[in-house]
Coordinates of C-alpha atoms in Angstrom, one line a residue:
M843 CA 23.4 32.0 -10.3
T844 CA 22.1 34.9 -9.6
V845 CA 23.3 34.9 -5.2
R846 CA 26.9 33.8 -7.6
I847 CA 25.9 36.6 -9.6
M848 CA 25.0 39.4 -6.4
R849 CA 29.0 38.0 -5.2
F850 CA 30.8 38.2 -8.1
T851 CA 29.4 42.2 -8.2
K852 CA 30.3 43.2 -4.4
L853 CA 33.6 41.4 -4.4
L854 CA 34.1 43.6 -7.4
L855 CA 32.8 46.9 -5.2
G856 CA 35.0 45.7 -2.6
L857 CA 37.8 45.5 -4.7
G858 CA 37.3 48.7 -6.2
L859 CA 38.4 47.7 -9.9
A860 CA 37.7 50.0 -12.3
A861 CA 38.8 49.5 -14.9
C862 CA 37.6 46.3 -17.5
A863 CA 38.5 45.6 -20.7
W864 CA 36.8 48.0 -22.7
P865 CA 37.5 52.1 -23.6
L866 CA 35.2 54.2 -21.0
S867 CA 33.7 55.8 -23.0
G868 CA 29.9 55.9 -21.5
Q869 CA 28.7 55.3 -24.9
N870 CA 25.0 52.4 -24.1
A871 CA 24.5 49.7 -26.9
R872 CA 22.5 52.5 -29.2
Q873 CA 24.7 54.9 -29.0
E874 CA 28.1 52.9 -29.2
I875 CA 25.8 51.3 -32.9
Y876 CA 24.8 54.4 -34.1
A877 CA 28.6 55.3 -34.2
D878 CA 29.3 52.3 -35.6
P879 CA 27.4 50.4 -38.1
D880 CA 29.2 47.5 -38.6
K881 CA 28.6 46.3 -34.8
A882 CA 25.0 46.0 -35.9
G883 CA 26.6 43.2 -37.6
G884 CA 27.0 41.2 -33.1
V885 CA 29.0 38.1 -33.8
Y886 CA 29.7 39.4 -37.8
Y887 CA 30.8 42.8 -36.9
A888 CA 34.6 42.7 -38.3
Y889 CA 37.8 41.5 -35.8
T890 CA 38.9 45.1 -34.9
Y891 CA 42.1 46.1 -33.1
D892 CA 42.1 49.1 -31.4
N893 CA 46.3 49.6 -29.3
P894 CA 44.7 48.8 -25.6
A895 CA 47.3 49.9 -23.2
R896 CA 49.4 47.0 -21.6
T897 CA 50.5 46.8 -17.9
P898 CA 53.7 46.1 -17.8
A899 CA 55.3 43.1 -16.4
P900 CA 56.9 42.6 -12.8
E901 CA 59.7 43.3 -12.2
G902 CA 62.1 40.9 -13.3
Y903 CA 59.0 38.5 -14.6
E904 CA 59.5 37.4 -18.3
P905 CA 56.0 34.9 -20.2
F906 CA 57.4 32.0 -20.5
Y907 CA 54.6 29.8 -21.8
I908 CA 51.1 31.4 -23.9
S909 CA 47.0 29.8 -23.5
H910 CA 44.4 30.9 -26.4
Y911 CA 41.5 29.9 -27.3
G912 CA 40.2 31.8 -31.4
R913 CA 37.2 32.3 -32.6
H914 CA 37.6 32.1 -35.8
G915 CA 37.8 35.1 -38.8
S916 CA 35.3 36.2 -40.8
R917 CA 32.3 34.4 -43.2
W918 CA 29.8 34.3 -45.4
L919 CA 26.7 33.9 -43.4
L920 CA 26.8 30.6 -42.3
R921 CA 23.7 28.4 -44.4
A922 CA 23.1 28.0 -47.1
S923 CA 19.5 28.8 -47.1
E924 CA 20.1 32.6 -45.5
Y925 CA 21.2 33.1 -49.5
T926 CA 18.3 30.9 -50.9
E927 CA 15.1 31.2 -48.5
V928 CA 15.3 35.5 -48.8
L929 CA 16.0 35.0 -52.5
E930 CA 13.0 33.4 -53.1
T931 CA 10.5 35.2 -51.0
F932 CA 11.8 38.4 -54.3
G933 CA 11.7 36.2 -56.9
K934 CA 8.7 34.9 -55.9
A935 CA 7.2 38.3 -55.3
A936 CA 8.4 39.7 -58.5
R937 CA 6.8 37.5 -61.0
E938 CA 3.4 37.6 -58.8
G939 CA 4.6 42.6 -59.6
A940 CA 4.7 43.3 -56.2
L941 CA 7.5 44.8 -56.2
S942 CA 8.2 48.2 -56.0
E943 CA 10.8 50.4 -58.1
F944 CA 13.0 50.2 -54.9
G945 CA 12.1 46.7 -54.5
Q946 CA 13.2 45.7 -57.9
D947 CA 17.0 46.8 -57.3
V948 CA 17.4 44.9 -53.6
L949 CA 15.9 42.1 -55.8
R950 CA 19.6 43.0 -58.1
R951 CA 22.0 43.4 -54.3
V952 CA 20.5 40.1 -53.1
E953 CA 21.3 38.1 -56.3
R954 CA 24.3 39.7 -56.9
A955 CA 25.2 39.6 -52.7
C956 CA 23.4 35.3 -53.1
S957 CA 26.2 34.6 -56.3
D958 CA 28.6 35.7 -54.8
G959 CA 27.9 33.9 -51.2
E960 CA 26.4 30.3 -53.2
G961 CA 29.1 27.7 -52.6
R962 CA 30.9 29.8 -49.9
A963 CA 28.4 29.2 -47.1
G964 CA 30.0 29.2 -43.4
D965 CA 32.8 29.7 -45.5
L966 CA 36.0 31.7 -43.6
T967 CA 37.3 34.2 -45.7
P968 CA 39.9 36.0 -47.1
L969 CA 39.5 38.4 -43.7
G970 CA 39.2 36.5 -41.5
A971 CA 42.4 35.0 -42.6
E972 CA 44.1 38.8 -41.9
Q973 CA 42.7 38.5 -38.7
H974 CA 44.5 35.6 -37.8
Y975 CA 48.0 36.8 -39.4
G976 CA 48.0 39.7 -37.5
I977 CA 46.6 38.4 -34.2
A978 CA 49.3 36.2 -35.0
E979 CA 51.8 38.6 -35.0
R980 CA 51.3 40.5 -32.4
M981 CA 51.0 37.8 -30.0
F982 CA 54.4 37.0 -31.6
E983 CA 55.9 40.6 -30.9
S984 CA 54.2 41.2 -27.8
Y985 CA 56.0 37.7 -26.6
P986 CA 59.2 36.7 -28.1
E987 CA 60.9 34.5 -25.0
V988 CA 57.5 32.6 -26.1
F989 CA 58.5 31.6 -29.6
R990 CA 62.4 31.9 -29.3
G991 CA 64.3 28.9 -30.9
N992 CA 62.8 25.4 -31.4
A993 CA 59.7 25.8 -28.6
R994 CA 56.8 24.4 -28.7
V995 CA 53.8 25.2 -30.5
D996 CA 50.6 23.3 -30.2
A997 CA 47.7 24.2 -32.2
Q998 CA 43.8 22.8 -31.9
S999 CA 40.3 22.9 -33.8
T1000 CA 37.6 21.6 -34.3
V1001 CA 36.4 20.1 -37.6
V1002 CA 35.2 22.8 -39.8
V1003 CA 37.1 24.2 -42.7
R1004 CA 36.8 27.4 -41.0
C1005 CA 38.0 27.2 -38.5
V1006 CA 40.8 24.9 -39.4
L1007 CA 42.0 27.5 -41.5
S1008 CA 42.4 29.6 -39.0
M1009 CA 44.5 27.3 -38.0
A1010 CA 46.4 27.4 -40.8
A1011 CA 46.8 30.6 -41.0
F1012 CA 47.9 31.8 -37.8
C1013 CA 50.5 29.4 -37.6
D1014 CA 51.9 30.7 -40.6
Q1015 CA 52.6 34.0 -40.0
L1016 CA 53.9 32.6 -36.9
R1017 CA 56.7 30.0 -38.9
R1018 CA 57.1 32.8 -40.4
M1019 CA 58.2 34.9 -38.0
N1020 CA 60.5 32.1 -36.6
P1021 CA 61.0 29.1 -38.5
E1022 CA 62.3 27.4 -36.3
L1023 CA 59.5 26.9 -34.9
E1024 CA 58.1 23.1 -34.2
I1025 CA 54.8 23.7 -34.5
T1026 CA 52.0 20.7 -34.2
R1027 CA 47.9 20.8 -36.1
T1028 CA 45.0 18.4 -34.9
A1029 CA 41.7 18.7 -35.9
N1030 CA 39.5 16.0 -35.4
N1031 CA 36.3 14.7 -33.2
R1032 CA 38.3 14.1 -29.6
T1033 CA 39.4 18.4 -30.0
T1034 CA 35.9 19.0 -31.3
R1035 CA 34.6 17.8 -27.8
Y1036 CA 36.0 19.9 -25.5
L1037 CA 36.5 22.9 -28.2
N1038 CA 33.9 22.9 -28.8
F1039 CA 30.7 21.7 -26.5
F1040 CA 27.6 21.4 -28.1
S1041 CA 28.9 18.9 -31.1
T1042 CA 26.5 16.0 -30.6
A1043 CA 28.6 14.9 -34.0
A1044 CA 31.4 15.4 -30.7
N1045 CA 29.7 14.8 -27.9
P1046 CA 26.8 12.2 -28.4
G1047 CA 23.8 11.9 -25.6
P1048 CA 22.4 16.0 -25.1
A1049 CA 19.9 16.8 -22.1
P1050 CA 16.7 16.7 -24.2
E1051 CA 16.2 19.9 -22.8
Y1052 CA 18.9 21.6 -24.6
L1053 CA 18.8 20.7 -27.0
N1054 CA 15.2 21.9 -27.4
L1055 CA 15.4 25.1 -25.6
L1056 CA 14.9 27.4 -28.7
K1057 CA 11.6 24.6 -30.1
S1058 CA 10.2 25.1 -25.8
E1059 CA 7.1 26.9 -25.0
S1060 CA 8.8 30.2 -22.8
W1061 CA 12.0 30.0 -25.1
I1062 CA 8.9 30.9 -28.0
E1063 CA 6.7 33.1 -25.4
A1064 CA 10.1 35.7 -24.3
E1065 CA 11.6 35.9 -27.6
E1066 CA 8.2 36.7 -30.3
G1067 CA 7.0 38.7 -27.2
F1068 CA 10.8 40.6 -28.2
R1069 CA 10.7 41.1 -31.6
E1070 CA 7.4 42.0 -31.5
S1071 CA 8.4 45.0 -28.9
R1072 CA 11.0 46.1 -31.2
M1073 CA 11.0 44.8 -34.5
H1074 CA 8.7 47.5 -36.5
P1075 CA 9.2 46.5 -40.0
E1076 CA 6.6 49.0 -41.9
R1077 CA 8.1 51.3 -43.1
L1078 CA 10.7 49.2 -44.7
M1079 CA 8.2 46.7 -46.3
A1080 CA 6.1 49.8 -47.7
R1081 CA 9.4 50.3 -49.8
L1082 CA 9.7 46.9 -51.4
F1083 CA 6.7 45.9 -52.1
A1084 CA 4.6 47.5 -54.6
G1085 CA 1.7 50.0 -52.9
G1086 CA 2.8 49.2 -50.2
K1087 CA 1.3 46.1 -49.9
V1088 CA 3.0 42.6 -48.7
P1089 CA 2.3 39.5 -49.2
A1090 CA 0.9 37.2 -47.4
D1091 CA 2.6 34.0 -47.6
I1092 CA 5.4 36.6 -45.9
D1093 CA 7.1 36.5 -42.4
Q1094 CA 8.6 40.9 -42.2
R1095 CA 10.1 39.8 -39.1
E1096 CA 12.2 37.5 -40.5
L1097 CA 12.6 39.2 -43.8
M1098 CA 14.1 42.6 -42.7
Q1099 CA 16.8 39.3 -40.1
Q1100 CA 17.0 38.5 -43.5
L1101 CA 18.1 41.5 -45.1
W1102 CA 20.1 42.7 -42.7
A1103 CA 22.5 39.4 -42.0
L1104 CA 22.8 40.9 -45.9
T1105 CA 24.5 43.7 -44.6
V1106 CA 26.0 43.4 -41.5
N1107 CA 27.8 40.3 -43.9
E1108 CA 28.8 42.6 -46.2
Q1109 CA 32.4 43.9 -43.6
D1110 CA 33.4 40.5 -43.5
T1111 CA 33.3 39.9 -47.2
R1112 CA 34.1 43.2 -48.6
S1113 CA 31.8 42.2 -51.7
G1114 CA 31.4 45.8 -52.4
I1115 CA 27.5 44.9 -52.3
T1116 CA 26.0 46.7 -50.1
F1117 CA 21.8 46.9 -47.5
R1118 CA 22.7 49.7 -45.6
D1119 CA 20.7 52.1 -47.4
L1120 CA 17.5 49.7 -46.4
F1121 CA 18.3 50.9 -42.6
T1122 CA 17.3 53.4 -40.4
P1123 CA 19.6 53.1 -37.1
D1124 CA 17.3 53.0 -35.0
E1125 CA 16.3 49.4 -37.8
L1126 CA 19.4 48.8 -38.1
Y1127 CA 19.5 48.6 -34.2
A1128 CA 16.9 46.6 -32.8
V1129 CA 17.2 43.3 -35.3
W1130 CA 20.5 43.6 -33.4
E1131 CA 19.0 43.5 -30.5
C1132 CA 17.0 41.1 -31.0
V1133 CA 20.4 38.7 -31.8
N1134 CA 21.8 39.5 -29.0
Y1135 CA 19.2 39.1 -27.0
R1136 CA 19.0 35.1 -28.8
F1137 CA 22.6 35.1 -27.7
Y1138 CA 22.5 36.6 -24.3
H1139 CA 19.5 33.9 -23.2
Q1140 CA 21.3 30.3 -25.2
R1141 CA 25.1 31.5 -25.1
G1142 CA 25.4 33.3 -21.6
P1143 CA 24.5 33.9 -18.1
G1144 CA 20.7 34.9 -19.2
A1145 CA 17.7 32.7 -17.7
L1146 CA 15.8 30.8 -20.3
N1147 CA 18.9 28.9 -20.5
R1148 CA 18.8 27.2 -16.2
G1149 CA 22.5 27.2 -16.5
Y1150 CA 23.5 24.8 -19.4
A1151 CA 25.7 26.8 -21.9
L1152 CA 27.8 28.0 -18.7
R1153 CA 28.0 24.1 -17.4
Y1154 CA 28.6 22.9 -20.9
A1155 CA 32.0 25.5 -20.4
T1156 CA 33.3 23.6 -18.1
A1157 CA 35.2 20.7 -19.9
L1158 CA 37.0 24.0 -22.0
L1159 CA 38.0 25.8 -19.2
E1160 CA 39.0 22.3 -17.3
E1161 CA 41.2 21.9 -20.7
I1162 CA 42.8 25.4 -20.6
I1163 CA 43.6 24.1 -16.6
A1164 CA 45.3 20.7 -16.6
R1165 CA 47.4 21.7 -19.5
A1166 CA 48.1 24.8 -18.7
D1167 CA 49.5 22.8 -15.4
S1168 CA 51.7 20.4 -18.0
A1169 CA 52.7 23.4 -19.7
L1170 CA 54.0 24.7 -15.8
V1171 CA 56.1 21.2 -15.4
R1172 CA 58.0 21.4 -18.7
G1173 CA 58.9 25.2 -17.8
V1174 CA 59.9 25.7 -20.7
P1175 CA 58.8 28.2 -23.9
A1176 CA 55.3 26.9 -25.2
A1177 CA 52.2 27.9 -26.5
D1178 CA 48.4 26.2 -26.8
L1179 CA 46.7 27.2 -29.3
R1180 CA 42.5 26.4 -29.7
F1181 CA 40.2 27.7 -32.3
G1182 CA 36.5 27.0 -32.9
H1183 CA 33.3 28.7 -32.8
D1184 CA 31.7 31.7 -30.7
G1185 CA 29.4 29.9 -29.6
N1186 CA 31.2 28.2 -26.5
L1187 CA 33.5 31.6 -26.5
M1188 CA 30.6 33.3 -25.2
P1189 CA 29.7 31.0 -21.7
L1190 CA 33.6 31.1 -21.3
T1191 CA 33.4 34.4 -20.9
C1192 CA 31.6 34.2 -18.6
L1193 CA 32.9 31.3 -16.9
M1194 CA 36.2 32.8 -16.8
A1195 CA 33.7 36.1 -15.0
F1196 CA 35.4 38.8 -17.8
D1197 CA 34.2 42.5 -17.4
G1198 CA 30.9 42.9 -19.4
C1199 CA 29.8 38.5 -19.5
T1200 CA 28.5 38.1 -16.5
A1201 CA 25.7 39.9 -15.2
E1202 CA 21.8 38.6 -15.4
V1203 CA 19.6 41.3 -15.5
S1204 CA 16.0 40.5 -15.5
D1205 CA 14.2 42.8 -17.9
P1206 CA 14.9 42.4 -21.3
G1207 CA 15.3 45.7 -22.2
L1208 CA 18.3 45.6 -19.8
I1209 CA 20.7 43.3 -21.9
A1210 CA 21.5 45.3 -24.5
D1211 CA 24.0 47.3 -22.3
A1212 CA 24.5 44.7 -20.3
W1213 CA 26.1 41.5 -22.1
R1214 CA 26.7 42.8 -25.6
D1215 CA 27.8 40.6 -28.3
Y1216 CA 30.1 43.3 -31.2
R1217 CA 32.4 43.5 -27.9
I1218 CA 32.9 39.8 -26.3
S1219 CA 32.6 37.7 -29.2
P1220 CA 33.7 39.7 -33.2
M1221 CA 35.0 37.4 -35.9
A1222 CA 38.0 36.5 -34.4
A1223 CA 37.6 36.9 -31.1
N1224 CA 39.7 34.8 -29.0
I1225 CA 41.6 35.1 -25.0
Q1226 CA 44.6 34.5 -24.5
M1227 CA 46.6 33.0 -21.2
I1228 CA 49.8 34.6 -20.7
F1229 CA 52.3 32.8 -17.8
Y1230 CA 55.6 35.1 -16.5
R1231 CA 58.1 33.6 -14.3
K1232 CA 61.4 35.4 -12.1
E1233 CA 63.9 33.5 -11.5
G1234 CA 64.5 33.0 -8.3
T1235 CA 61.1 33.1 -6.9
A1236 CA 58.2 29.8 -7.1
D1237 CA 55.0 32.6 -8.1
I1238 CA 54.0 32.5 -11.5
L1239 CA 52.0 35.3 -12.7
V1240 CA 49.5 34.8 -15.2
R1241 CA 47.4 38.0 -17.5
I1242 CA 44.3 37.1 -19.8
L1243 CA 43.6 38.9 -22.3
H1244 CA 39.8 38.8 -23.6
N1245 CA 40.8 40.6 -28.1
E1246 CA 43.3 42.1 -26.6
H1247 CA 42.1 44.3 -24.0
E1248 CA 43.4 42.9 -20.6
M1249 CA 41.2 41.8 -17.7
Y1250 CA 40.4 43.3 -15.0
L1251 CA 38.8 39.3 -12.5
P1252 CA 37.0 39.6 -9.3
L1253 CA 40.5 38.2 -8.1
A1254 CA 42.2 39.8 -5.7
S1255 CA 46.1 40.8 -6.2
A1256 CA 48.7 42.5 -5.0
R1257 CA 49.4 43.9 -8.9
P1258 CA 46.5 43.2 -11.4
P1259 CA 46.1 42.6 -14.1
Y1260 CA 48.6 39.8 -12.9
Y1261 CA 47.0 37.3 -11.2
K1262 CA 49.2 34.6 -8.9
W1263 CA 48.9 31.3 -11.1
D1264 CA 48.1 29.1 -7.5
D1265 CA 44.3 31.8 -6.8
L1266 CA 43.5 31.7 -10.4
R1267 CA 43.7 28.1 -11.3
A1268 CA 41.7 27.6 -7.9
F1269 CA 39.1 29.9 -9.1
Y1270 CA 38.4 28.9 -11.6
H1271 CA 37.8 25.4 -10.4
R1272 CA 36.0 27.5 -7.4
R1273 CA 33.8 28.5 -10.7
I1274 CA 33.6 25.4 -12.1
A1275 CA 32.3 24.1 -9.3
E1276 CA 29.5 26.1 -8.8
A1277 CA 28.6 25.8 -12.9
K1278 CA 28.8 22.7 -12.2
G1279 CA 26.2 23.1 -9.2
T1280 CA 24.0 25.5 -11.4
A1281 CA 22.5 23.2 -13.5
A1282 CA 18.6 22.6 -13.4
E1283 CA 20.0 18.7 -14.2
P1284 CA 23.8 17.9 -15.1
P1285 CA 23.8 17.7 -18.3
S1286 CA 26.3 15.0 -21.1
A1287 CA 28.3 17.7 -23.4
G1288 CA 27.5 18.5 -26.1
A1289 CA 23.8 19.9 -26.6
L1290 CA 23.3 22.0 -29.3
Q1291 CA 25.2 23.5 -32.8
A1292 CA 26.1 26.4 -31.6
P1293 CA 23.5 29.1 -34.6
G1294 CA 25.9 32.0 -35.0
A1295 CA 29.0 29.9 -35.2

């Protein structure tokens, strides 16, 4: 895989492509998070539309087909245990008289946050639906040619409720803007096989090497070493516990990360229950860096996953290509919409060679600036492939958006970010072949449930 990334870098430099998916602010990850602490949420970062620049289509070309993959919108914390475990820790400490006055105040906030999240773990928040209303509205307004008359819109989702509701919000907005659209919606294990290619329920027969990745000795040693070098909970613990004495049965880094989760999730729930005052900017950044490190190696181009993440993502990219080919044969305005999870979008962006999504780095300290999860897969993250045609020519052009930012790919084009479909299709088939040949041994589709999902 390293050889592949080197080829990618050389080609990118050779093409002289300076444009990328994000404004060139010159900020590193630490500076970005200091300026906007919500970004410390990583995959909990609430989707933000910043009105990015758009390159006009070449003269005479009009959009007629859209292929889309979107992550569900903002949600509550993924698992009920993320509420109950931190509540139990504080409750036990309170009963033992171990909490400081400040710790008792935090306990009251934890109780309120847990009450707000009770029975809602993993559920879409109202903000999550709003995000998809907005993305759908902008898509419709930007490409009205695709959604005119009774154009076909086929929407597919994983079986997870937050994805189904995200699909519903997106489709409802399109129908409000054009009631004549022919919209179909599907969510079953068949669609989940490629939309959430890590789902063991939809894809039996996981590769043991990837399934057991987080339990492997090499993973534990690498991750724990990184966490110890970054997360320093001593100051926070001294504030929470009376006399600065932390009960011996408390895993301080784990408690720090649990409180981080409550802190960053407030932007998604809008509960008004804040924990931001618990953390210094350095501490908030440190926890994010550790979580980002895990996603990089589990779902991104990191060496620890041995190429499995990209290998699994090939099923989704193959489905995207096949559906696009079918749409081009029909030749009528249409859109294919897909709704899934962050853990699937992450390797897909790498497989599709998006800027900021492909870098392999050997120094763990450089991961944060090379690969930032809040840019790649915030809540409601999305990929849009817009297909254009011109009367009198057989050439089909494609422009790709990642979170509504134009993608400049390591692929020759006379008019970037517009690429000939024949060239782009061939490029992605090469990427697919390389990814399938990179995994340590070919795994069957489906291995590990996405942790952030």
